[in-house]
Amino acid sequence: MRVQATLSFAMKVAPEGATRVSILLKTMRVWREAVRHVVDYVIRTRQTGLAKVHHALYRLLRERYGLPARLATDAIRQGIWIAKGWLKNPKRGRRPVIRSLWMVLTPKNSYTFKAHDEVSILTLDGRRTYKLCYVERWHGQYRGWKPKEARLVFKDRRLWLKVVVEHEVPLIEPEGILGVDVNYTNITMSDGTRLELNAFKRAHGLKIEAERIQKKHRKSWRYIRAVRSRIKALGARARNIIIDACRKIGLEAAKHAYKARRAIVLEDLTGLKEANRKGRTARTWRARLALWAYRELQKWIEWKAHLYGVPVFKVSPRGTSSICPNCGSRLRSMGNRRLKCPVCSLEGDRDLIAAINLGMRGAQATLMAPDANETPRAMKGKLKMGAIARPPFLTA
Ligand SMILES: [Zn+2]
């Protein structure tokens, strides 16, 4: 399976490299002019075919703007793409304006990695080499991945290189299915593994704190800078806490499935989104936070699972925490998040039952046999992460 990631590198600017950077910035400005030119042409003539636009503008971009061949071609492609997006949009407003400074780069043609922290970029003045800020802990994970399209971005007075990298991950041959139920305080898997999650609660606590401050300065909080920035900081911290926890839990869940050689089954949250749009759910802040956090967590589980070659399926969550996985009867609540079946007297934890139901639905959907030993037993407790063999592509 093909997996892609986007890597951001800040560009290192040595004092003696100032002219090299200015030629790069100049190239970006000229390229932006060229893209604007293409956008105007496409909108004016309604000509969106690459060959036709290329024929009409290529020489002009080369001669008037002095762009190297590859940069001219990329400007044409980008211009067509932007103009097409605008033409296709029935609710289009003013013509598209390209304000920010960025440039598209094509691997081998307009940029090449010379070393893991060194890149050669095509400019108006030929190819120039630039040093990148390389962080082993972060960028090192993607060593050996194949660089695809990149973007040079000038933002916050710094130059960034954003590279899409791609890797072919061998899919595992799953021997079973692992239902994963995402909750506010834990994620529970159908094999009885539970990962505690207190980040959502902590984030909620910070939001309550922010609301308390808002109430205290009911009329003025928007205008007092210190109060406003305090509220903003609390929000940012809540967000970071959640993303951080999601990343870690996503990794643990993926590793667990990889080790057990099982495909992951998640609940499909698209239905929840629909309900949200109609204003039926997620009115309270807590509900909105939970919805966003669930999606974030799912995103990370999926992403980490992809890195390990673990297949991920999504199934409808309807009724997963109210129907008996044994006989299909409606379960009764026993309090304390425990459920009991009045027909077959199966009894178990609500989250575990939901996870098992998800797993069974996934098994039906994929025609894979669910684990015969999987019944709602007592919790096995927290997952212990032992020495798990890393897949070969991560150690390389
Ligand atoms: Zn039953």
GROMACS .gro file of C-alpha atoms and ligand atoms in nm:
model
  397
    1MET     CA    1   0.000   0.000   0.000
    2ARG     CA    2   0.124   0.346  -0.086
    3VAL     CA    3   0.162   0.579   0.210
    4GLN     CA    4   0.231   0.949   0.185
    5ALA     CA    5   0.343   1.208   0.435
    6THR     CA    6   0.434   1.575   0.412
    7LEU     CA    7   0.763   1.681   0.564
    8SER     CA    8   0.838   2.042   0.652
    9PHE     CA    9   1.195   2.165   0.650
   10ALA     CA   10   1.292   2.514   0.756
   11MET     CA   11   1.567   2.644   0.534
   12LYS     CA   12   1.893   2.733   0.697
   13VAL     CA   13   2.017   3.076   0.606
   14ALA     CA   14   2.379   3.144   0.676
   15PRO     CA   15   2.480   3.512   0.672
   16GLU     CA   16   2.702   3.451   0.369
   17GLY     CA   17   2.412   3.276   0.193
   18ALA     CA   18   2.197   3.591   0.176
   19THR     CA   19   2.239   3.638  -0.198
   20ARG     CA   20   2.158   3.275  -0.263
   21VAL     CA   21   1.836   3.320  -0.068
   22SER     CA   22   1.747   3.643  -0.244
   23ILE     CA   23   1.778   3.475  -0.585
   24LEU     CA   24   1.541   3.209  -0.457
   25LEU     CA   25   1.291   3.468  -0.335
   26LYS     CA   26   1.321   3.649  -0.666
   27THR     CA   27   1.253   3.324  -0.852
   28MET     CA   28   0.943   3.270  -0.638
   29ARG     CA   29   0.813   3.620  -0.708
   30VAL     CA   30   0.866   3.585  -1.082
   31TRP     CA   31   0.705   3.241  -1.077
   32ARG     CA   32   0.404   3.385  -0.893
   33GLU     CA   33   0.375   3.653  -1.163
   34ALA     CA   34   0.382   3.379  -1.425
   35VAL     CA   35   0.109   3.180  -1.246
   36ARG     CA   36  -0.107   3.495  -1.225
   37HIS     CA   37  -0.057   3.544  -1.596
   38VAL     CA   38  -0.169   3.187  -1.667
   39VAL     CA   39  -0.473   3.221  -1.439
   40ASP     CA   40  -0.583   3.539  -1.618
   41TYR     CA   41  -0.534   3.378  -1.957
   42VAL     CA   42  -0.732   3.066  -1.867
   43ILE     CA   43  -1.020   3.266  -1.720
   44ARG     CA   44  -1.028   3.504  -2.014
   45THR     CA   45  -1.016   3.238  -2.285
   46ARG     CA   46  -1.188   2.953  -2.096
   47GLN     CA   47  -0.907   2.741  -2.235
   48THR     CA   48  -0.823   2.474  -1.979
   49GLY     CA   49  -0.641   2.207  -2.178
   50LEU     CA   50  -0.276   2.174  -2.081
   51ALA     CA   51  -0.151   2.133  -2.438
   52LYS     CA   52  -0.335   2.442  -2.564
   53VAL     CA   53  -0.236   2.670  -2.279
   54HIS     CA   54   0.119   2.541  -2.301
   55HIS     CA   55   0.128   2.619  -2.672
   56ALA     CA   56  -0.005   2.971  -2.613
   57LEU     CA   57   0.206   3.071  -2.315
   58TYR     CA   58   0.519   2.861  -2.282
   59ARG     CA   59   0.750   3.073  -2.494
   60LEU     CA   60   0.619   3.393  -2.342
   61LEU     CA   61   0.684   3.266  -1.989
   62ARG     CA   62   1.032   3.159  -2.090
   63GLU     CA   63   1.118   3.485  -2.263
   64ARG     CA   64   0.933   3.759  -2.078
   65TYR     CA   65   0.972   3.612  -1.731
   66GLY     CA   66   1.305   3.438  -1.793
   67LEU     CA   67   1.181   3.117  -1.631
   68PRO     CA   68   1.372   2.792  -1.681
   69ALA     CA   69   1.176   2.533  -1.880
   70ARG     CA   70   1.062   2.325  -1.585
   71LEU     CA   71   0.946   2.623  -1.378
   72ALA     CA   72   0.751   2.756  -1.677
   73THR     CA   73   0.576   2.420  -1.720
   74ASP     CA   74   0.493   2.403  -1.350
   75ALA     CA   75   0.359   2.760  -1.356
   76ILE     CA   76   0.127   2.662  -1.643
   77ARG     CA   77   0.004   2.354  -1.459
   78GLN     CA   78  -0.057   2.547  -1.137
   79GLY     CA   79  -0.225   2.835  -1.316
   80ILE     CA   80  -0.464   2.602  -1.499
   81TRP     CA   81  -0.539   2.420  -1.175
   82ILE     CA   82  -0.621   2.741  -0.985
   83ALA     CA   83  -0.828   2.887  -1.269
   84LYS     CA   84  -1.016   2.561  -1.320
   85GLY     CA   85  -1.107   2.546  -0.953
   86TRP     CA   86  -1.248   2.896  -0.975
   87LEU     CA   87  -1.435   2.834  -1.302
   88LYS     CA   88  -1.588   2.516  -1.167
   89ASN     CA   89  -1.709   2.678  -0.848
   90PRO     CA   90  -2.072   2.783  -0.912
   91LYS     CA   91  -2.063   3.025  -0.619
   92ARG     CA   92  -1.743   3.188  -0.733
   93GLY     CA   93  -1.681   3.535  -0.610
   94ARG     CA   94  -1.399   3.763  -0.716
   95ARG     CA   95  -1.128   3.627  -0.939
   96PRO     CA   96  -0.868   3.421  -0.760
   97VAL     CA   97  -0.582   3.629  -0.624
   98ILE     CA   98  -0.251   3.469  -0.537
   99ARG     CA   99  -0.110   3.670  -0.251
  100SER     CA  100   0.118   3.438  -0.058
  101LEU     CA  101   0.462   3.355  -0.190
  102TRP     CA  102   0.512   2.992  -0.282
  103MET     CA  103   0.638   2.779  -0.565
  104VAL     CA  104   0.581   2.423  -0.677
  105LEU     CA  105   0.883   2.199  -0.726
  106THR     CA  106   0.902   1.874  -0.919
  107PRO     CA  107   1.146   1.606  -0.803
  108LYS     CA  108   1.456   1.565  -1.020
  109ASN     CA  109   1.341   1.843  -1.254
  110SER     CA  110   1.331   2.145  -1.028
  111TYR     CA  111   1.467   2.008  -0.700
  112THR     CA  112   1.686   1.723  -0.585
  113PHE     CA  113   1.803   1.611  -0.244
  114LYS     CA  114   2.183   1.614  -0.239
  115ALA     CA  115   2.203   1.485   0.116
  116HIS     CA  116   1.942   1.430   0.384
  117ASP     CA  117   1.981   1.797   0.485
  118GLU     CA  118   2.078   1.951   0.154
  119VAL     CA  119   1.866   2.032  -0.146
  120SER     CA  120   1.940   2.169  -0.489
  121ILE     CA  121   1.672   2.399  -0.633
  122LEU     CA  122   1.625   2.535  -0.983
  123THR     CA  123   1.628   2.918  -0.981
  124LEU     CA  124   1.635   3.195  -1.242
  125ASP     CA  125   2.009   3.169  -1.204
  126GLY     CA  126   2.056   2.794  -1.245
  127ARG     CA  127   2.063   2.530  -0.973
  128ARG     CA  128   2.159   2.640  -0.624
  129THR     CA  129   2.218   2.430  -0.315
  130TYR     CA  130   2.053   2.505   0.019
  131LYS     CA  131   2.090   2.363   0.368
  132LEU     CA  132   1.783   2.243   0.554
  133CYS     CA  133   1.710   2.218   0.925
  134TYR     CA  134   1.701   1.844   0.967
  135VAL     CA  135   1.566   1.691   1.288
  136GLU     CA  136   1.662   1.326   1.315
  137ARG     CA  137   1.381   1.245   1.560
  138TRP     CA  138   1.123   1.374   1.314
  139HIS     CA  139   1.260   1.375   0.958
  140GLY     CA  140   1.473   1.067   1.025
  141GLN     CA  141   1.162   0.850   1.041
  142TYR     CA  142   1.113   0.904   0.669
  143ARG     CA  143   1.461   0.827   0.549
  144GLY     CA  144   1.447   0.618   0.236
  145TRP     CA  145   1.102   0.742   0.141
  146LYS     CA  146   1.064   0.870  -0.211
  147PRO     CA  147   1.033   1.249  -0.254
  148LYS     CA  148   0.740   1.355  -0.467
  149GLU     CA  149   0.611   1.704  -0.540
  150ALA     CA  150   0.736   1.975  -0.307
  151ARG     CA  151   0.640   2.329  -0.227
  152LEU     CA  152   0.862   2.617  -0.138
  153VAL     CA  153   0.676   2.849   0.097
  154PHE     CA  154   0.772   3.187   0.235
  155LYS     CA  155   0.590   3.229   0.564
  156ASP     CA  156   0.657   3.418   0.886
  157ARG     CA  157   0.966   3.563   0.718
  158ARG     CA  158   1.114   3.219   0.676
  159LEU     CA  159   1.156   2.985   0.384
  160TRP     CA  160   1.008   2.639   0.420
  161LEU     CA  161   1.040   2.338   0.199
  162LYS     CA  162   0.735   2.113   0.222
  163VAL     CA  163   0.804   1.779   0.064
  164VAL     CA  164   0.551   1.504  -0.001
  165VAL     CA  165   0.726   1.173   0.055
  166GLU     CA  166   0.594   0.835  -0.042
  167HIS     CA  167   0.662   0.483   0.063
  168GLU     CA  168   0.533   0.146  -0.041
  169VAL     CA  169   0.436  -0.036   0.278
  170PRO     CA  170   0.380  -0.410   0.254
  171LEU     CA  171   0.028  -0.485   0.380
  172ILE     CA  172   0.013  -0.749   0.649
  173GLU     CA  173  -0.198  -1.055   0.578
  174PRO     CA  174  -0.445  -1.016   0.865
  175GLU     CA  175  -0.546  -1.331   1.046
  176GLY     CA  176  -0.833  -1.163   1.222
  177ILE     CA  177  -1.018  -0.847   1.303
  178LEU     CA  178  -0.973  -0.600   1.586
  179GLY     CA  179  -1.273  -0.382   1.671
  180VAL     CA  180  -1.161  -0.050   1.816
  181ASP     CA  181  -1.415   0.156   2.010
  182VAL     CA  182  -1.319   0.515   2.075
  183ASN     CA  183  -1.455   0.674   2.392
  184TYR     CA  184  -1.414   0.990   2.591
  185THR     CA  185  -1.184   0.834   2.850
  186ASN     CA  186  -1.039   0.528   2.677
  187ILE     CA  187  -1.016   0.326   2.363
  188THR     CA  188  -1.128  -0.032   2.396
  189MET     CA  189  -1.038  -0.312   2.160
  190SER     CA  190  -1.237  -0.625   2.096
  191ASP     CA  191  -0.961  -0.847   2.241
  192GLY     CA  192  -1.014  -0.680   2.578
  193THR     CA  193  -0.720  -0.441   2.554
  194ARG     CA  194  -0.795  -0.098   2.685
  195LEU     CA  195  -0.587   0.217   2.651
  196GLU     CA  196  -0.668   0.485   2.904
  197LEU     CA  197  -0.718   0.833   2.768
  198ASN     CA  198  -0.735   1.128   3.002
  199ALA     CA  199  -0.634   1.391   2.748
  200PHE     CA  200  -0.992   1.469   2.645
  201LYS     CA  201  -1.087   1.531   3.007
  202ARG     CA  202  -0.780   1.745   3.066
  203ALA     CA  203  -0.853   1.947   2.752
  204HIS     CA  204  -1.210   1.992   2.868
  205GLY     CA  205  -1.080   2.117   3.202
  206LEU     CA  206  -0.875   2.383   3.026
  207LYS     CA  207  -1.179   2.493   2.830
  208ILE     CA  208  -1.379   2.526   3.151
  209GLU     CA  209  -1.100   2.742   3.287
  210ALA     CA  210  -1.115   2.958   2.973
  211GLU     CA  211  -1.492   2.993   3.012
  212ARG     CA  212  -1.451   3.093   3.376
  213ILE     CA  213  -1.216   3.373   3.271
  214GLN     CA  214  -1.457   3.479   3.000
  215LYS     CA  215  -1.742   3.500   3.249
  216LYS     CA  216  -1.535   3.698   3.493
  217HIS     CA  217  -1.462   3.959   3.225
  218ARG     CA  218  -1.798   3.917   3.062
  219LYS     CA  219  -1.805   4.240   2.868
  220SER     CA  220  -1.442   4.325   2.832
  221TRP     CA  221  -1.257   4.004   2.756
  222ARG     CA  222  -1.245   4.072   2.385
  223TYR     CA  223  -1.076   4.405   2.444
  224ILE     CA  224  -0.826   4.327   2.717
  225ARG     CA  225  -0.518   4.189   2.550
  226ALA     CA  226  -0.388   3.986   2.844
  227VAL     CA  227  -0.723   3.815   2.896
  228ARG     CA  228  -0.764   3.743   2.532
  229SER     CA  229  -0.421   3.592   2.496
  230ARG     CA  230  -0.472   3.384   2.811
  231ILE     CA  231  -0.791   3.239   2.664
  232LYS     CA  232  -0.616   3.176   2.335
  233ALA     CA  233  -0.326   3.004   2.511
  234LEU     CA  234  -0.562   2.774   2.701
  235GLY     CA  235  -0.728   2.678   2.373
  236ALA     CA  236  -0.395   2.605   2.207
  237ARG     CA  237  -0.285   2.395   2.502
  238ALA     CA  238  -0.608   2.194   2.496
  239ARG     CA  239  -0.554   2.127   2.128
  240ASN     CA  240  -0.193   2.022   2.176
  241ILE     CA  241  -0.283   1.788   2.461
  242ILE     CA  242  -0.537   1.615   2.240
  243ILE     CA  243  -0.318   1.587   1.931
  244ASP     CA  244  -0.028   1.460   2.139
  245ALA     CA  245  -0.239   1.192   2.306
  246CYS     CA  246  -0.400   1.091   1.976
  247ARG     CA  247  -0.060   1.045   1.816
  248LYS     CA  248   0.061   0.822   2.099
  249ILE     CA  249  -0.256   0.616   2.125
  250GLY     CA  250  -0.276   0.582   1.749
  251LEU     CA  251   0.073   0.439   1.749
  252GLU     CA  252  -0.003   0.197   2.033
  253ALA     CA  253  -0.322   0.073   1.870
  254ALA     CA  254  -0.144   0.026   1.535
  255LYS     CA  255   0.146  -0.161   1.697
  256HIS     CA  256  -0.097  -0.381   1.886
  257ALA     CA  257  -0.288  -0.473   1.569
  258TYR     CA  258   0.037  -0.529   1.380
  259LYS     CA  259   0.170  -0.762   1.647
  260ALA     CA  260  -0.160  -0.952   1.666
  261ARG     CA  261  -0.178  -0.957   1.283
  262ARG     CA  262  -0.528  -0.819   1.276
  263ALA     CA  263  -0.706  -0.564   1.063
  264ILE     CA  264  -0.853  -0.268   1.252
  265VAL     CA  265  -1.224  -0.188   1.242
  266LEU     CA  266  -1.331   0.163   1.341
  267GLU     CA  267  -1.671   0.319   1.361
  268ASP     CA  268  -1.766   0.533   1.065
  269LEU     CA  269  -1.818   0.881   1.205
  270THR     CA  270  -1.961   1.037   0.887
  271GLY     CA  271  -2.314   0.989   1.020
  272LEU     CA  272  -2.223   1.189   1.326
  273LYS     CA  273  -2.099   1.469   1.107
  274GLU     CA  274  -2.429   1.481   0.924
  275ALA     CA  275  -2.621   1.498   1.250
  276ASN     CA  276  -2.388   1.771   1.361
  277ARG     CA  277  -2.457   1.977   1.054
  278LYS     CA  278  -2.827   1.958   1.111
  279GLY     CA  279  -2.765   2.091   1.460
  280ARG     CA  280  -2.910   1.784   1.625
  281THR     CA  281  -2.599   1.694   1.822
  282ALA     CA  282  -2.277   1.854   1.930
  283ARG     CA  283  -2.442   2.166   2.066
  284THR     CA  284  -2.242   2.178   2.380
  285TRP     CA  285  -1.875   2.251   2.377
  286ARG     CA  286  -1.799   1.915   2.528
  287ALA     CA  287  -1.983   1.737   2.251
  288ARG     CA  288  -1.812   1.940   1.985
  289LEU     CA  289  -1.476   1.874   2.143
  290ALA     CA  290  -1.550   1.504   2.167
  291LEU     CA  291  -1.649   1.485   1.802
  292TRP     CA  292  -1.337   1.666   1.688
  293ALA     CA  293  -1.120   1.462   1.924
  294TYR     CA  294  -1.271   1.131   1.807
  295ARG     CA  295  -1.198   1.221   1.448
  296GLU     CA  296  -0.847   1.327   1.538
  297LEU     CA  297  -0.790   1.001   1.722
  298GLN     CA  298  -0.929   0.795   1.434
  299LYS     CA  299  -0.710   0.985   1.192
  300TRP     CA  300  -0.402   0.897   1.392
  301ILE     CA  301  -0.501   0.534   1.437
  302GLU     CA  302  -0.552   0.508   1.062
  303TRP     CA  303  -0.230   0.686   0.979
  304LYS     CA  304  -0.016   0.480   1.214
  305ALA     CA  305  -0.190   0.161   1.100
  306HIS     CA  306  -0.101   0.250   0.740
  307LEU     CA  307   0.261   0.291   0.841
  308TYR     CA  308   0.256  -0.062   0.980
  309GLY     CA  309   0.069  -0.203   0.681
  310VAL     CA  310  -0.237  -0.281   0.893
  311PRO     CA  311  -0.563  -0.261   0.694
  312VAL     CA  312  -0.832  -0.034   0.839
  313PHE     CA  313  -1.207  -0.070   0.778
  314LYS     CA  314  -1.494   0.147   0.888
  315VAL     CA  315  -1.841   0.026   0.972
  316SER     CA  316  -2.160   0.188   1.092
  317PRO     CA  317  -2.162   0.228   1.472
  318ARG     CA  318  -2.541   0.211   1.489
  319GLY     CA  319  -2.651   0.007   1.787
  320THR     CA  320  -2.304  -0.126   1.866
  321SER     CA  321  -2.345  -0.044   2.233
  322SER     CA  322  -2.704  -0.162   2.270
  323ILE     CA  323  -2.723  -0.497   2.090
  324CYS     CA  324  -2.607  -0.829   2.230
  325PRO     CA  325  -2.310  -0.958   2.026
  326ASN     CA  326  -2.414  -1.313   2.118
  327CYS     CA  327  -2.784  -1.326   2.024
  328GLY     CA  328  -2.873  -0.982   1.886
  329SER     CA  329  -3.122  -0.890   2.159
  330ARG     CA  330  -3.141  -0.544   2.305
  331LEU     CA  331  -2.914  -0.511   2.607
  332ARG     CA  332  -3.016  -0.370   2.944
  333SER     CA  333  -2.807  -0.126   3.139
  334MET     CA  334  -2.686  -0.255   3.476
  335GLY     CA  335  -2.536   0.082   3.572
  336ASN     CA  336  -2.168   0.157   3.599
  337ARG     CA  337  -2.133   0.122   3.222
  338ARG     CA  338  -2.218  -0.248   3.231
  339LEU     CA  339  -2.474  -0.412   3.006
  340LYS     CA  340  -2.665  -0.736   3.033
  341CYS     CA  341  -2.858  -0.942   2.779
  342PRO     CA  342  -3.205  -1.042   2.911
  343VAL     CA  343  -3.220  -1.338   2.670
  344CYS     CA  344  -2.881  -1.513   2.685
  345SER     CA  345  -2.767  -1.341   3.010
  346LEU     CA  346  -2.437  -1.231   2.862
  347GLU     CA  347  -2.300  -0.948   3.071
  348GLY     CA  348  -2.011  -0.712   3.008
  349ASP     CA  349  -1.857  -0.370   2.988
  350ARG     CA  350  -2.034  -0.135   2.751
  351ASP     CA  351  -1.720  -0.025   2.565
  352LEU     CA  352  -1.594  -0.379   2.523
  353ILE     CA  353  -1.931  -0.490   2.387
  354ALA     CA  354  -1.922  -0.198   2.144
  355ALA     CA  355  -1.572  -0.298   2.032
  356ILE     CA  356  -1.678  -0.660   1.982
  357ASN     CA  357  -1.982  -0.555   1.783
  358LEU     CA  358  -1.765  -0.333   1.566
  359GLY     CA  359  -1.524  -0.622   1.513
  360MET     CA  360  -1.808  -0.856   1.418
  361ARG     CA  361  -1.947  -0.603   1.172
  362GLY     CA  362  -1.604  -0.560   1.023
  363ALA     CA  363  -1.570  -0.936   0.994
  364GLN     CA  364  -1.901  -0.955   0.810
  365ALA     CA  365  -1.800  -0.672   0.581
  366THR     CA  366  -1.464  -0.825   0.497
  367LEU     CA  367  -1.567  -1.191   0.513
  368MET     CA  368  -1.298  -1.254   0.769
  369ALA     CA  369  -1.364  -1.477   1.066
  370PRO     CA  370  -1.383  -1.300   1.401
  371ASP     CA  371  -1.176  -1.451   1.677
  372ALA     CA  372  -1.374  -1.743   1.822
  373ASN     CA  373  -1.227  -1.686   2.167
  374GLU     CA  374  -1.347  -1.332   2.180
  375THR     CA  375  -1.626  -1.293   2.432
  376PRO     CA  376  -1.684  -1.016   2.679
  377ARG     CA  377  -1.465  -1.124   2.964
  378ALA     CA  378  -1.330  -0.918   3.245
  379MET     CA  379  -1.090  -0.649   3.131
  380LYS     CA  380  -0.736  -0.761   3.081
  381GLY     CA  381  -0.624  -0.426   3.204
  382LYS     CA  382  -0.397  -0.179   3.043
  383LEU     CA  383  -0.199  -0.282   2.744
  384LYS     CA  384   0.166  -0.335   2.821
  385MET     CA  385   0.387  -0.233   2.537
  386GLY     CA  386   0.670  -0.477   2.533
  387ALA     CA  387   0.949  -0.501   2.282
  388ILE     CA  388   0.757  -0.512   1.960
  389ALA     CA  389   0.949  -0.587   1.648
  390ARG     CA  390   0.943  -0.279   1.433
  391PRO     CA  391   0.847  -0.346   1.074
  392PRO     CA  392   1.159  -0.355   0.858
  393PHE     CA  393   1.088  -0.031   0.677
  394LEU     CA  394   1.094   0.164   1.002
  395THR     CA  395   1.430   0.030   1.111
  396ALA     CA  396   1.592   0.086   0.774
  397ZN      ZN  397  -2.781  -1.216   2.418
   0.00000   0.00000   0.00000
